[in-house]
Coordinates of C-alpha atoms in Angstrom, one line a residue:
M7 CA 12.3 -78.2 68.0
A8 CA 13.8 -76.9 64.9
T9 CA 16.1 -74.1 66.1
S10 CA 19.3 -74.7 68.4
K11 CA 18.1 -72.5 70.6
G12 CA 14.9 -74.5 70.8
D13 CA 17.1 -77.3 71.5
I14 CA 19.2 -75.8 74.1
Q15 CA 16.1 -74.3 76.1
E16 CA 14.1 -77.3 75.4
P17 CA 15.3 -79.9 78.6
L18 CA 15.5 -76.7 80.8
L19 CA 12.1 -75.9 80.5
Q20 CA 10.8 -79.3 81.4
S21 CA 12.5 -79.3 84.5
Y22 CA 11.8 -75.7 85.4
Q23 CA 9.0 -73.5 85.3
P24 CA 9.5 -70.0 85.2
S25 CA 7.5 -68.3 88.6
R26 CA 5.5 -65.0 87.3
T27 CA 8.1 -62.2 88.4
E28 CA 10.6 -64.1 85.6
T29 CA 7.7 -63.4 83.1
N30 CA 5.3 -60.1 82.6
I31 CA 3.6 -60.7 85.2
T32 CA 3.3 -59.1 88.4
P33 CA 2.3 -59.4 91.8
E34 CA -0.9 -57.2 91.5
S35 CA -1.7 -59.3 88.2
S36 CA -1.3 -62.5 89.6
N37 CA -3.5 -63.0 92.7
E38 CA -4.1 -59.8 95.0
L39 CA -7.2 -59.0 93.2
E40 CA -8.9 -62.1 94.2
V41 CA -7.6 -62.4 97.5
I42 CA -9.2 -59.2 98.0
L43 CA -12.5 -59.4 96.6
A44 CA -12.5 -62.9 99.0
N45 CA -11.5 -61.3 101.5
T46 CA -14.8 -60.7 103.8
Q47 CA -13.5 -59.6 106.9
L48 CA -12.9 -55.9 104.9
S49 CA -15.9 -54.4 104.0
F50 CA -17.8 -53.9 101.0
T51 CA -17.0 -50.7 100.1
K52 CA -13.3 -50.9 101.1
R53 CA -13.1 -54.7 99.2
I54 CA -14.7 -52.5 96.0
C55 CA -12.7 -49.5 95.7
S56 CA -9.8 -51.2 96.5
A57 CA -10.4 -54.1 93.7
T58 CA -11.4 -51.4 91.4
W59 CA -8.5 -49.3 92.0
I60 CA -6.1 -52.5 91.3
E61 CA -8.6 -53.4 88.2
S62 CA -8.5 -49.9 86.7
K63 CA -4.5 -50.0 86.6
L64 CA -4.9 -53.7 85.2
L65 CA -7.5 -52.3 83.0
F66 CA -5.8 -49.6 80.9
H67 CA -2.5 -51.1 81.2
L68 CA -3.9 -53.5 78.4
A69 CA -6.3 -51.0 77.2
A70 CA -4.9 -47.9 76.5
P71 CA -2.0 -49.1 74.2
A72 CA -4.3 -52.0 72.8
V73 CA -6.5 -48.9 71.6
I74 CA -3.7 -46.7 70.7
V75 CA -2.4 -49.6 68.1
Y76 CA -6.2 -50.5 67.0
M77 CA -6.8 -46.9 66.4
I78 CA -3.5 -46.3 64.6
N79 CA -4.1 -49.2 62.5
Y80 CA -8.0 -48.1 61.4
V81 CA -6.2 -44.6 60.7
M82 CA -4.1 -46.2 58.0
S83 CA -7.1 -47.5 56.7
M84 CA -9.3 -44.0 57.0
S85 CA -6.2 -42.1 55.6
T86 CA -6.2 -44.4 52.8
Q87 CA -9.8 -44.1 52.1
I88 CA -9.2 -40.3 53.0
F89 CA -6.8 -40.2 49.7
S90 CA -9.4 -42.2 47.9
G91 CA -12.1 -39.3 48.3
H92 CA -10.2 -36.7 47.4
L93 CA -9.5 -38.1 43.9
G94 CA -13.6 -37.6 43.5
N95 CA -17.0 -39.2 44.4
L96 CA -16.4 -42.7 42.3
E97 CA -13.0 -42.6 44.0
L98 CA -14.8 -42.5 47.2
A99 CA -17.4 -44.9 46.1
A100 CA -15.2 -47.6 45.3
A101 CA -12.3 -47.1 48.6
S102 CA -15.7 -47.6 50.6
L103 CA -17.2 -50.2 48.7
G104 CA -13.7 -52.3 48.1
N105 CA -12.6 -52.0 51.4
T106 CA -16.1 -52.2 53.3
G107 CA -17.7 -55.0 50.6
I108 CA -14.5 -57.3 50.4
Q109 CA -12.0 -56.4 52.7
I110 CA -13.8 -56.7 55.6
F111 CA -14.6 -60.3 54.7
A112 CA -10.9 -60.8 54.7
Y113 CA -10.1 -58.8 58.1
G114 CA -13.8 -60.5 59.8
L115 CA -12.6 -64.1 59.3
M116 CA -8.7 -64.2 59.7
L117 CA -9.6 -61.6 62.7
G118 CA -11.7 -64.4 64.0
M119 CA -9.7 -67.4 63.2
G120 CA -7.1 -65.8 64.7
S121 CA -8.9 -65.5 68.4
A122 CA -8.7 -69.2 69.2
V123 CA -5.6 -67.7 70.0
E124 CA -6.4 -64.9 71.7
T125 CA -8.6 -68.0 74.1
L126 CA -5.8 -70.4 73.9
C127 CA -2.8 -68.3 74.5
G128 CA -4.7 -66.3 77.2
Q129 CA -6.0 -69.5 79.5
A130 CA -2.8 -70.8 78.8
F131 CA -0.8 -68.1 80.1
G132 CA -2.8 -67.1 83.5
A133 CA -2.1 -71.3 84.1
Q134 CA 1.8 -70.5 83.3
K135 CA 1.8 -72.9 80.7
Y136 CA 3.9 -70.8 78.8
G137 CA 5.9 -72.7 76.4
M138 CA 2.4 -73.6 74.4
L139 CA 1.8 -69.4 73.2
G140 CA 4.6 -70.2 71.0
I141 CA 2.9 -73.2 69.2
Y142 CA -0.3 -71.6 69.2
L143 CA 1.3 -68.3 67.7
Q144 CA 2.3 -70.8 65.1
R145 CA -0.2 -73.4 64.5
S146 CA -2.5 -70.1 63.9
T147 CA 0.0 -68.7 61.6
V148 CA 0.0 -71.6 59.4
L149 CA -4.3 -72.2 59.4
L150 CA -4.6 -68.4 58.2
S151 CA -1.8 -68.5 55.8
L152 CA -3.9 -71.5 53.6
T153 CA -7.0 -69.9 54.4
G154 CA -5.4 -66.2 52.8
V155 CA -5.0 -68.3 49.4
L156 CA -8.5 -69.5 49.6
L157 CA -9.5 -65.6 50.2
T158 CA -7.0 -64.4 47.2
L159 CA -9.6 -65.6 44.5
I160 CA -12.2 -63.5 45.9
Y161 CA -10.0 -60.4 45.4
V162 CA -9.2 -61.7 41.9
F163 CA -12.3 -62.2 41.0
S164 CA -14.1 -59.1 43.2
K165 CA -15.5 -56.7 40.0
Q166 CA -17.3 -60.0 39.0
I167 CA -18.6 -60.4 42.6
L168 CA -19.8 -57.3 42.9
K169 CA -21.6 -57.0 39.6
L170 CA -23.2 -60.3 40.6
L171 CA -24.4 -58.8 43.9
G172 CA -26.0 -55.5 42.0
E173 CA -23.8 -53.1 42.6
S174 CA -23.3 -50.5 39.4
P175 CA -20.7 -51.2 36.8
E176 CA -18.5 -48.2 36.8
I177 CA -18.4 -48.1 40.8
A178 CA -17.4 -52.2 40.8
S179 CA -14.6 -51.6 38.3
A180 CA -13.1 -49.4 40.1
A181 CA -13.8 -50.8 43.6
S182 CA -11.9 -53.9 41.9
V183 CA -8.4 -51.7 41.1
F184 CA -8.7 -50.8 44.7
V185 CA -9.2 -54.1 46.1
Y186 CA -6.1 -55.7 44.0
G187 CA -4.1 -53.8 45.9
L188 CA -4.9 -55.2 48.7
I189 CA -4.1 -58.7 48.0
P190 CA -0.6 -58.7 50.0
Q191 CA -2.6 -57.5 53.4
I192 CA -4.3 -60.5 53.1
F193 CA -1.0 -62.6 54.7
A194 CA 0.1 -59.5 56.4
Y195 CA -3.7 -60.4 58.7
A196 CA -2.3 -63.9 58.4
V197 CA 0.4 -63.6 60.2
N198 CA -0.4 -60.3 62.7
F199 CA -3.7 -61.6 64.5
P200 CA -1.6 -64.4 65.8
I201 CA 1.0 -62.3 66.8
Q202 CA -0.9 -59.6 68.2
K203 CA -2.9 -61.9 70.2
F204 CA -0.2 -63.9 71.6
L205 CA 1.8 -60.3 72.7
Q206 CA -1.4 -59.7 74.2
A207 CA -2.3 -62.7 76.3
Q208 CA 1.3 -61.2 78.1
S209 CA 0.0 -58.3 78.7
I210 CA 2.8 -57.0 76.0
V211 CA 1.2 -54.3 73.7
A212 CA 2.7 -51.0 74.5
P213 CA 5.7 -52.0 71.7
S214 CA 3.0 -52.9 69.5
A215 CA 1.9 -49.4 69.8
Y216 CA 5.7 -47.4 69.7
I217 CA 5.6 -49.5 66.0
S218 CA 1.9 -48.5 65.0
A219 CA 3.2 -45.5 64.8
G220 CA 5.8 -45.1 63.7
T221 CA 4.3 -46.9 60.5
L222 CA 1.6 -44.6 60.5
V223 CA 3.7 -41.6 59.9
I224 CA 5.7 -44.1 56.9
H225 CA 2.3 -44.9 55.4
L226 CA 0.8 -41.3 55.5
I227 CA 4.5 -39.9 53.9
L228 CA 4.4 -43.2 50.7
S229 CA 0.3 -42.8 50.2
W230 CA 0.8 -39.2 49.5
V231 CA 4.1 -40.0 47.2
A232 CA 2.0 -42.7 45.5
V233 CA -1.1 -40.8 45.0
Y234 CA -0.1 -37.4 44.3
K235 CA 3.7 -37.2 43.1
I236 CA 3.9 -40.9 40.9
G237 CA -0.4 -40.6 40.4
L238 CA -0.9 -44.2 40.9
G239 CA -4.6 -43.7 42.0
L240 CA -6.6 -46.1 43.5
F241 CA -4.3 -49.4 43.4
G242 CA -1.4 -46.7 44.9
A243 CA -3.8 -46.2 47.7
S244 CA -4.3 -49.6 48.8
L245 CA -0.9 -51.0 47.8
I246 CA 0.6 -49.3 50.7
L247 CA -1.7 -49.8 52.8
S248 CA -0.4 -53.7 52.4
V249 CA 3.2 -52.4 52.5
S250 CA 2.3 -50.8 55.4
W251 CA 0.3 -53.7 57.4
W252 CA 4.0 -55.6 56.4
I253 CA 6.0 -53.0 58.1
V254 CA 3.8 -53.6 61.4
V255 CA 3.8 -57.7 60.9
A256 CA 7.9 -57.6 60.5
A257 CA 9.0 -55.2 63.6
Q258 CA 6.8 -57.3 65.7
F259 CA 8.0 -60.4 64.7
V260 CA 11.7 -59.2 65.5
Y261 CA 10.5 -57.7 68.8
I262 CA 9.1 -61.5 69.5
V263 CA 12.9 -62.7 68.6
K264 CA 14.8 -60.4 70.5
S265 CA 12.5 -59.7 73.6
E266 CA 13.7 -61.3 76.7
K267 CA 9.8 -60.9 77.8
C268 CA 9.2 -63.8 75.2
K269 CA 12.2 -65.9 76.0
Y270 CA 10.1 -68.3 77.7
T271 CA 6.9 -68.0 75.3
W272 CA 9.0 -68.1 72.1
T273 CA 11.4 -70.7 71.8
G274 CA 12.1 -70.5 68.1
F275 CA 10.4 -72.0 65.1
S276 CA 9.1 -75.8 66.1
P277 CA 7.3 -78.7 63.8
Q278 CA 4.9 -79.2 66.5
A279 CA 3.3 -76.1 64.7
F280 CA 2.3 -78.6 61.9
S281 CA 0.6 -81.5 64.2
G282 CA -2.7 -81.5 65.4
L283 CA -4.2 -78.6 63.0
W284 CA -7.3 -80.0 62.2
G285 CA -8.6 -80.0 65.9
F286 CA -7.2 -76.1 66.4
F287 CA -9.0 -76.0 62.6
K288 CA -12.1 -76.9 64.4
L289 CA -11.8 -74.0 67.1
S290 CA -10.4 -71.7 65.1
A291 CA -13.4 -71.9 62.8
A292 CA -15.9 -71.5 65.5
S293 CA -14.3 -68.2 66.7
A294 CA -14.0 -67.8 62.7
V295 CA -18.4 -67.7 62.6
M296 CA -18.7 -65.3 66.0
L297 CA -16.4 -62.7 64.6
C298 CA -17.1 -62.9 60.9
L299 CA -20.9 -63.3 61.4
E300 CA -20.7 -59.5 63.4
T301 CA -18.3 -58.3 61.2
W302 CA -20.2 -59.5 57.7
Y303 CA -23.3 -57.5 59.5
F304 CA -21.9 -53.9 58.9
Q305 CA -21.0 -55.2 55.6
I306 CA -24.5 -56.2 54.6
L307 CA -25.3 -52.5 55.2
V308 CA -22.9 -51.0 52.4
L309 CA -23.6 -53.6 50.3
L310 CA -27.4 -52.6 51.0
T311 CA -27.1 -49.1 50.6
G312 CA -25.5 -49.7 47.3
L313 CA -28.8 -51.6 45.6
L314 CA -30.7 -47.8 46.6
D315 CA -31.6 -45.1 44.4
N316 CA -28.7 -42.9 43.8
P317 CA -26.5 -45.0 45.5
E318 CA -23.1 -43.1 44.8
L319 CA -24.8 -40.7 46.8
A320 CA -25.8 -43.5 50.0
L321 CA -22.6 -44.5 49.6
D322 CA -20.4 -41.9 50.5
S323 CA -22.9 -40.7 52.9
I324 CA -23.1 -43.7 54.7
S325 CA -19.5 -45.2 54.4
I326 CA -18.8 -42.1 55.9
C327 CA -20.6 -42.4 59.2
M328 CA -19.3 -46.0 58.8
T329 CA -15.6 -44.9 59.2
I330 CA -16.7 -42.4 62.2
S331 CA -18.1 -45.4 63.9
G332 CA -15.1 -47.7 63.0
W333 CA -13.5 -45.2 64.1
V334 CA -14.8 -44.3 67.8
F335 CA -15.2 -48.7 67.1
M336 CA -11.4 -49.1 68.1
I337 CA -11.4 -48.0 71.3
S338 CA -14.2 -50.3 72.1
V339 CA -11.9 -52.6 70.4
G340 CA -9.0 -52.0 72.5
F341 CA -11.3 -52.5 75.7
N342 CA -12.7 -55.7 74.0
A343 CA -8.8 -57.0 73.6
A344 CA -8.3 -55.9 77.2
A345 CA -11.2 -58.1 78.5
S346 CA -10.2 -61.3 76.9
V347 CA -7.0 -61.0 78.3
R348 CA -8.3 -60.0 81.6
V349 CA -10.7 -63.1 81.9
S350 CA -8.8 -65.6 80.1
N351 CA -6.0 -65.0 82.4
E352 CA -7.9 -64.6 85.3
L353 CA -10.0 -68.1 84.5
G354 CA -6.2 -70.1 83.4
A355 CA -5.2 -68.5 87.2
G356 CA -8.0 -70.2 88.6
N357 CA -9.3 -66.6 89.8
P358 CA -13.1 -67.1 89.5
K359 CA -13.9 -63.7 91.3
A360 CA -11.2 -61.5 89.7
A361 CA -12.7 -62.5 86.8
A362 CA -16.3 -61.3 87.1
F363 CA -15.2 -58.0 88.9
S364 CA -13.0 -57.5 85.8
V365 CA -16.0 -58.0 83.5
V366 CA -18.1 -55.1 85.3
I367 CA -15.5 -52.5 85.5
V368 CA -14.2 -52.7 81.7
T369 CA -17.8 -52.7 80.5
L370 CA -18.8 -49.8 82.8
T371 CA -15.3 -47.9 81.5
S372 CA -16.0 -48.6 77.4
F373 CA -19.6 -47.4 77.9
V374 CA -19.0 -44.3 79.8
I375 CA -16.4 -43.7 77.2
S376 CA -19.0 -44.4 74.1
V377 CA -21.5 -42.1 75.5
I378 CA -19.1 -39.1 75.4
L379 CA -18.2 -39.5 72.5
G380 CA -21.6 -39.8 71.2
I381 CA -22.5 -36.5 72.5
M382 CA -19.6 -35.3 70.6
V383 CA -20.2 -36.7 67.7
L384 CA -23.9 -35.9 67.4
A385 CA -23.0 -31.9 68.0
L386 CA -20.9 -31.7 65.1
R387 CA -23.1 -33.8 62.7
H388 CA -22.4 -30.9 60.5
V389 CA -19.1 -30.5 59.8
I390 CA -17.6 -33.7 60.5
S391 CA -18.0 -35.4 56.8
Y392 CA -16.0 -31.9 55.4
L393 CA -13.1 -34.5 56.9
F394 CA -13.6 -36.8 53.7
T395 CA -14.9 -34.6 51.0
E396 CA -16.2 -31.1 50.2
G397 CA -19.4 -32.2 48.8
E398 CA -22.0 -30.4 50.5
V399 CA -24.9 -32.6 49.3
V400 CA -23.0 -35.7 51.3
A401 CA -22.6 -33.0 54.2
E402 CA -26.1 -33.4 54.5
A403 CA -27.0 -36.5 53.7
V404 CA -24.3 -37.5 57.1
S405 CA -26.4 -35.1 58.9
D406 CA -29.3 -36.8 58.8
L407 CA -27.6 -40.2 59.7
T408 CA -25.4 -38.9 62.8
P409 CA -28.2 -40.0 65.1
L410 CA -28.0 -43.5 64.0
L411 CA -24.4 -43.2 64.2
S412 CA -24.6 -41.5 67.8
V413 CA -26.8 -44.5 68.9
T414 CA -24.5 -46.9 67.6
L415 CA -21.6 -45.9 68.4
I416 CA -23.4 -46.3 72.6
L417 CA -23.8 -49.5 71.5
N418 CA -20.3 -50.4 70.6
G419 CA -19.4 -49.4 74.1
V420 CA -20.8 -52.8 75.4
Q421 CA -21.7 -55.2 72.6
P422 CA -17.6 -55.5 71.6
V423 CA -16.9 -55.8 75.1
L424 CA -19.1 -59.0 76.0
S425 CA -17.7 -60.0 72.8
G426 CA -13.9 -59.9 75.0
V427 CA -15.9 -61.9 77.2
A428 CA -17.5 -64.5 75.2
V429 CA -14.1 -64.8 73.5
G430 CA -12.0 -64.8 76.8
C431 CA -14.3 -68.2 78.2
G432 CA -13.9 -69.6 75.2
W433 CA -18.3 -69.1 74.6
Q434 CA -17.3 -68.4 70.8
A435 CA -19.8 -71.2 69.3
F436 CA -22.6 -69.9 71.9
V437 CA -22.6 -66.5 70.4
A438 CA -22.2 -67.5 67.1
Y439 CA -25.6 -69.2 67.1
V440 CA -26.5 -65.4 69.1
N441 CA -25.3 -63.7 66.0
V442 CA -27.2 -65.8 63.4
G443 CA -30.8 -65.3 65.0
C444 CA -29.9 -61.1 66.0
Y445 CA -28.1 -60.5 62.9
Y446 CA -29.5 -62.6 60.3
V447 CA -32.7 -63.5 60.9
V448 CA -33.9 -60.3 62.9
G449 CA -31.5 -57.0 61.9
V450 CA -31.2 -57.9 58.0
P451 CA -34.5 -58.3 57.1
L452 CA -35.6 -55.7 59.7
G453 CA -33.6 -53.2 57.6
A454 CA -33.8 -54.9 54.0
L455 CA -37.9 -53.9 55.2
L456 CA -37.8 -50.6 56.4
G457 CA -34.8 -49.6 53.4
F458 CA -36.3 -50.4 50.8
Y459 CA -40.7 -51.3 51.4
F460 CA -41.4 -48.8 53.4
K461 CA -39.2 -45.9 51.3
L462 CA -36.9 -44.9 53.8
G463 CA -33.5 -45.4 52.3
A464 CA -30.0 -46.0 53.8
K465 CA -31.7 -44.9 57.3
G466 CA -34.2 -47.2 57.3
I467 CA -31.4 -50.0 56.7
W468 CA -29.5 -49.0 59.5
S469 CA -32.4 -48.6 61.7
G470 CA -32.9 -52.4 61.7
M471 CA -29.7 -53.1 61.7
I472 CA -29.3 -51.4 65.4
G473 CA -32.6 -53.3 66.3
G474 CA -30.5 -56.7 65.9
T475 CA -27.7 -55.0 68.0
V476 CA -30.0 -54.1 70.2
M477 CA -31.3 -57.8 70.6
Q478 CA -27.7 -59.2 70.4
T479 CA -26.3 -57.1 73.2
I480 CA -28.9 -57.5 75.5
I481 CA -29.2 -61.2 75.5
L482 CA -24.9 -60.9 75.8
L483 CA -25.9 -58.8 79.1
W484 CA -27.9 -61.6 80.2
V485 CA -25.7 -64.7 79.6
T486 CA -22.9 -62.9 81.4
F487 CA -24.9 -62.0 84.7
R488 CA -26.1 -65.6 85.3
T489 CA -22.7 -66.8 84.3
D490 CA -21.3 -69.4 87.1
W491 CA -17.6 -68.0 87.5
N492 CA -16.3 -70.5 89.3
K493 CA -17.6 -73.1 86.8
E494 CA -15.7 -71.2 84.0
V495 CA -12.6 -71.9 86.2
E496 CA -13.1 -75.6 85.8
E497 CA -14.3 -75.3 81.9
A498 CA -10.7 -73.5 81.5
S499 CA -8.6 -75.9 83.4
K500 CA -10.0 -78.8 80.5
R501 CA -9.7 -77.1 78.0
L502 CA -5.6 -76.1 78.2
N503 CA -5.3 -80.4 79.6
K504 CA -7.2 -81.1 76.9
W505 CA -5.3 -78.8 73.6
D506 CA -1.8 -79.8 76.3
D507 CA -1.9 -83.8 75.7
K508 CA 1.1 -85.5 74.8
K509 CA 1.0 -84.8 71.7
D510 CA 1.2 -81.2 72.1
R511 CA 3.3 -80.6 75.6
V512 CA 6.3 -79.2 74.1
F513 CA 7.8 -77.1 77.3
N514 CA 5.5 -78.5 80.2

């Protein structure tokens, strides 16, 4: 090991494996759910009721703090856009294009590559191979940091890229100023996503919620000072966002190093982080392709909107709707994380019935919540845009798009959860093929056809994209419904054995 702490603990962990009660796992989450579901002596109703109660507690223990974390992180980005929007309509369009057109490119790639850690850490933790979690965390951070160097070039040349894509010179120029301030955020992503997945795999989510809440307060104060008091404009707004992300990263890392809950999964820096990088890269690449295709799908929606007549109004209206969608989407992302952790932990622990039952409960719960939120947004369609801008023309355009927004919110109650199940099972490569077909063979061409050829504008583009999402959701529902969970347990065991060979076995 690279540190004295690791040298002291390694021989102990080789001969001693901590029990679940000595780690962050509770007895309920280890085997009780599987036992109840397999107990045929109980009536079907009693089994379902008891299992639902246990799973609901486990689910909300994970999902509630995760939703808070993702929500607060998204509010930080949204508040930056709001600060920019109150500088003027051009600044709002620039921040929207820079944030959605460039920054989400990096976000999707980094988050996608980080989901490889989610699969491996979740299943390793369920199988009680605790020592490997820290190695997976470090390997992913190394790979994502190297990727961040390449992504920096895209940020540096963002103005030229946006103009090449057909955006107006004025908006592209202003957007590039916003993007320059986001360059440090790239490397915050490179560290944050592996840390986030590392903690989530152990069901440690509440500390991240506290850290994010505290950071949000700091972010709002610093943004107000930078934009309005110092007058740094777009660049200042985005730079403060980068600083806030680094605060979150630093605080979470300190927690990992100091917390007793991570003493078996984090034992210090290790040279093992630099071994087996090519194999880890291939797994990360499959994860990245899956989530990037999904994230970039909605990025294309914004880019296509920028090519319409009167692009400033179109961008303002659709970016407001996408911001609201993204805000509500954070709830589904929280359930996405919960689904991934629950499924991967149960598969790693060899509990097929519990894994299958977790999928049902998390999907139904997320769907019900999304329907309620979709109805609420539809009821507020005439006033919701005033959170972002005072323009009445933009407010009318947003109101016109709100029915499509409501449909999107309801779909987001199911689709992200199924993606979380896919990550928990390690299906990233398969889902990538599904995404290509549904999003880029159907959704994007249909949206372009409706938006430009049939002159439906932003509504046409968005309608086509919804069509692709509906198709993808139906396919994932069907595949999940037909899954052989006993086989998935076997696949999880094979995957862990592959990654826990002699070269990787540090703490077993």
